[in-house]
Amino acid sequence: MDHHERSDPRLTPPGRGAGERAALILVLMISLICGAVAAGALWSNGAEADRELAAHRHQVRATTTGPAKDPPVAARYGSTPQAVAPAVWEQPENVRRSGTVHVPPRTPRGGTVTIWVDDTGTPARPPGSAADRALTSLSGGSVATASAGAIGAGALVLVRRRAEARRLAAWEREWERVEPVWSGRLRRGSPPGTDDD
C-alpha cells in the first residue's frame, strides 16, 4: 500500500467530538455541584448566624414622643419608606430607654410601634429571614457555578488548542514525508526526503 493511501490514525482520532461533549458535560456537572455546595454552605452559615443573632435580639413596643420625620436620603433603606421619630420603650429588664426609631411614615405622637433591640436595649436590626438567606445562597451558588464553569471551560479550550497544535504538527510531518512521493518529485530508488529537482 502506498504512503498516500495510508493515514496515521493519530491524525484524526475517532470520537473526538464525543470526547469533547463528554468533557463539557463533566465541566457542567462539576460547576453545578460547586454551586450547590456553595449555596448549601451559605445557607447553613447564614442560618447559624441568624440563630446567634436572634438569641440577642428582642422585640419591644415603643411609644413615639413626637411626630414622624422623613430621614435624610443617606439613612433611607429598603423598598418600604421609613421615617424616624423619637420614642420611649422598656428593654427586656424593664429599664426605660429612649431614642430615635424607625416608624411608618406619618406616625403621630403617641403611636406605638414594634422595634427590635439588642441585649442592652439599643435599637438594632432584626435577625435575617429565610428569604434573605435564600437570596444570599442563590446568589453565592450562582457565582460559584459561573466561576467553576469559566475555569473548566478555559481549561478545555487550552487542552483543545494544544491537541490541535500537536495534530497539525503531526500532519505537517506526515505531509513532508508523503508529498515528494505523491507529487512524483521522488525518483524510483531514491530514499524518502531527497529531492532531485
Coordinates of C-alpha atoms in Angstrom, one line a residue:
M1 CA 0.0 0.0 0.0
D2 CA 1.4 3.4 -0.9
H3 CA 2.1 6.2 1.6
H4 CA -0.6 8.4 0.3
E5 CA -3.2 5.7 0.7
R6 CA -2.5 5.3 4.3
S7 CA -3.2 7.8 7.1
D8 CA -1.9 7.9 10.6
P9 CA -4.8 7.1 12.9
R10 CA -3.3 9.6 15.4
L11 CA -4.1 12.5 13.0
T12 CA -7.8 12.0 13.2
P13 CA -8.7 10.4 16.5
P14 CA -12.0 8.6 16.4
G15 CA -14.8 10.0 18.6
R16 CA -13.1 13.3 19.3
G17 CA -16.4 15.1 19.1
A18 CA -17.9 12.7 21.6
G19 CA -15.0 13.2 23.9
E20 CA -15.4 16.9 23.8
R21 CA -19.1 16.7 24.6
A22 CA -18.4 14.4 27.5
A23 CA -15.8 16.8 28.8
L24 CA -18.3 19.7 28.5
I25 CA -20.9 17.7 30.3
L26 CA -18.4 16.9 33.1
V27 CA -17.5 20.5 33.4
L28 CA -21.1 21.4 33.6
M29 CA -21.8 18.8 36.3
I30 CA -18.8 19.9 38.4
S31 CA -19.9 23.5 38.1
L32 CA -23.4 22.7 39.3
I33 CA -22.0 20.6 42.2
C34 CA -19.8 23.5 43.2
G35 CA -22.7 25.9 43.0
A36 CA -24.9 23.6 45.1
V37 CA -22.2 23.1 47.7
A38 CA -21.6 26.8 47.9
A39 CA -25.3 27.6 48.2
G40 CA -25.7 24.9 50.9
A41 CA -22.7 26.3 52.9
L42 CA -24.0 29.9 52.6
W43 CA -27.5 28.7 53.8
S44 CA -26.1 26.8 56.7
N45 CA -23.7 29.6 57.8
G46 CA -26.4 32.2 57.4
A47 CA -28.9 30.1 59.4
E48 CA -26.3 29.7 62.2
A49 CA -25.5 33.4 62.2
D50 CA -29.2 34.3 62.3
R51 CA -29.8 31.9 65.2
E52 CA -26.9 33.5 67.1
L53 CA -28.2 37.0 66.3
A54 CA -31.8 36.0 67.2
A55 CA -30.6 35.0 70.7
H56 CA -29.6 38.6 71.3
R57 CA -32.4 40.4 69.6
H58 CA -35.8 41.2 71.2
Q59 CA -39.0 42.8 70.1
V60 CA -40.4 45.5 72.3
R61 CA -43.2 48.0 71.9
A62 CA -42.2 51.7 71.7
T63 CA -44.3 54.7 72.1
T64 CA -43.5 57.8 69.9
T65 CA -43.0 61.0 71.8
G66 CA -43.0 63.2 68.7
P67 CA -44.3 63.0 65.1
A68 CA -42.5 61.0 62.4
K69 CA -40.0 62.8 60.3
D70 CA -38.6 61.6 57.0
P71 CA -34.9 60.6 57.4
P72 CA -32.2 62.1 55.3
V73 CA -31.7 60.4 52.0
A74 CA -28.5 58.7 53.2
A75 CA -30.4 57.0 56.0
R76 CA -33.2 55.5 53.8
Y77 CA -33.0 51.8 53.1
G78 CA -35.1 49.0 51.6
S79 CA -38.1 49.4 49.3
T80 CA -40.5 50.3 52.1
P81 CA -40.3 54.0 53.0
Q82 CA -39.0 54.5 56.5
A83 CA -39.4 57.6 58.7
V84 CA -37.9 58.2 62.2
A85 CA -39.5 59.5 65.4
P86 CA -38.4 60.0 69.0
A87 CA -39.8 57.2 71.2
V88 CA -39.6 55.5 74.6
W89 CA -39.6 51.8 75.3
E90 CA -38.7 49.4 78.0
Q91 CA -35.9 46.9 77.3
P92 CA -36.4 43.3 78.5
E93 CA -35.2 44.0 82.1
N94 CA -37.9 46.8 82.4
V95 CA -35.4 49.6 82.1
R96 CA -36.9 52.6 80.4
R97 CA -35.0 53.7 77.3
S98 CA -35.5 56.5 74.7
G99 CA -34.1 57.3 71.3
T100 CA -34.9 57.7 67.7
V101 CA -36.5 54.7 66.0
H102 CA -37.8 53.8 62.5
V103 CA -41.5 54.1 62.2
P104 CA -44.0 54.1 59.3
P105 CA -44.4 57.5 57.6
R106 CA -46.9 59.9 59.2
T107 CA -46.8 58.1 62.6
P108 CA -48.3 60.6 65.1
R109 CA -47.1 61.4 68.5
G110 CA -48.3 58.7 71.0
G111 CA -48.3 56.0 68.3
T112 CA -47.0 52.6 69.2
V113 CA -44.6 50.6 67.0
T114 CA -42.8 47.3 67.4
I115 CA -39.0 47.6 67.3
W116 CA -36.0 45.3 67.6
V117 CA -33.5 45.9 70.4
D118 CA -30.3 44.2 71.4
D119 CA -29.4 42.9 74.9
T120 CA -28.7 46.4 76.0
G121 CA -32.0 47.8 74.8
T122 CA -30.4 49.7 71.9
P123 CA -32.4 49.6 68.6
A124 CA -30.9 47.0 66.3
R125 CA -31.6 45.3 63.0
P126 CA -33.8 42.2 63.2
P127 CA -32.4 38.7 62.6
G128 CA -32.3 37.7 59.0
S129 CA -35.2 36.0 57.4
A130 CA -35.3 32.8 55.4
A131 CA -36.0 34.8 52.3
D132 CA -32.8 36.8 52.8
R133 CA -30.8 33.6 53.4
A134 CA -32.3 32.1 50.2
L135 CA -31.4 35.1 48.2
T136 CA -27.8 35.1 49.5
S137 CA -27.5 31.4 49.0
L138 CA -28.8 31.6 45.5
S139 CA -26.5 34.5 44.6
G140 CA -23.5 32.8 46.0
G141 CA -24.3 29.5 44.4
S142 CA -24.7 31.2 41.0
V143 CA -21.4 32.9 41.3
A144 CA -19.7 29.6 42.3
T145 CA -21.3 27.8 39.4
A146 CA -20.3 30.5 36.9
S147 CA -16.7 30.6 38.3
A148 CA -16.2 26.9 38.2
G149 CA -17.8 26.7 34.7
A150 CA -15.5 29.5 33.4
I151 CA -12.4 27.8 34.8
G152 CA -13.4 24.4 33.4
A153 CA -14.3 25.9 30.0
G154 CA -10.9 27.7 29.9
A155 CA -9.1 24.5 30.7
L156 CA -11.0 22.7 28.0
V157 CA -10.1 25.4 25.4
L158 CA -6.5 25.2 26.4
V159 CA -6.4 21.4 26.1
R160 CA -8.1 21.6 22.8
R161 CA -5.7 24.2 21.4
R162 CA -2.7 22.1 22.5
A163 CA -4.2 19.0 21.0
E164 CA -4.9 20.8 17.7
A165 CA -1.4 22.1 17.6
R166 CA 0.0 18.6 18.1
R167 CA -2.3 17.3 15.4
L168 CA -1.3 19.9 12.9
A169 CA 2.4 19.4 13.7
A170 CA 1.9 15.6 13.1
W171 CA 0.0 16.4 9.8
E172 CA 2.9 18.6 8.7
R173 CA 5.5 15.8 9.4
E174 CA 3.4 13.3 7.5
W175 CA 2.9 15.7 4.6
E176 CA 6.7 16.3 4.4
R177 CA 7.2 12.5 4.2
V178 CA 4.4 11.8 1.7
E179 CA 4.4 14.9 -0.5
P180 CA 7.5 14.0 -2.5
V181 CA 6.2 10.6 -3.4
W182 CA 2.7 11.9 -4.0
S183 CA 3.8 14.7 -6.3
G184 CA 6.3 12.5 -8.2
R185 CA 9.3 14.6 -7.3
L186 CA 11.0 11.4 -6.0
R187 CA 12.7 9.0 -8.5
R188 CA 12.4 5.3 -8.0
G189 CA 15.1 4.1 -5.7
S190 CA 15.7 7.5 -4.0
P191 CA 15.1 7.4 -0.3
P192 CA 12.2 9.5 1.0
G193 CA 13.2 13.0 1.9
T194 CA 15.5 13.6 -1.1
D195 CA 14.5 16.0 -3.9
D196 CA 16.3 15.5 -7.2
D197 CA 14.6 18.6 -8.9

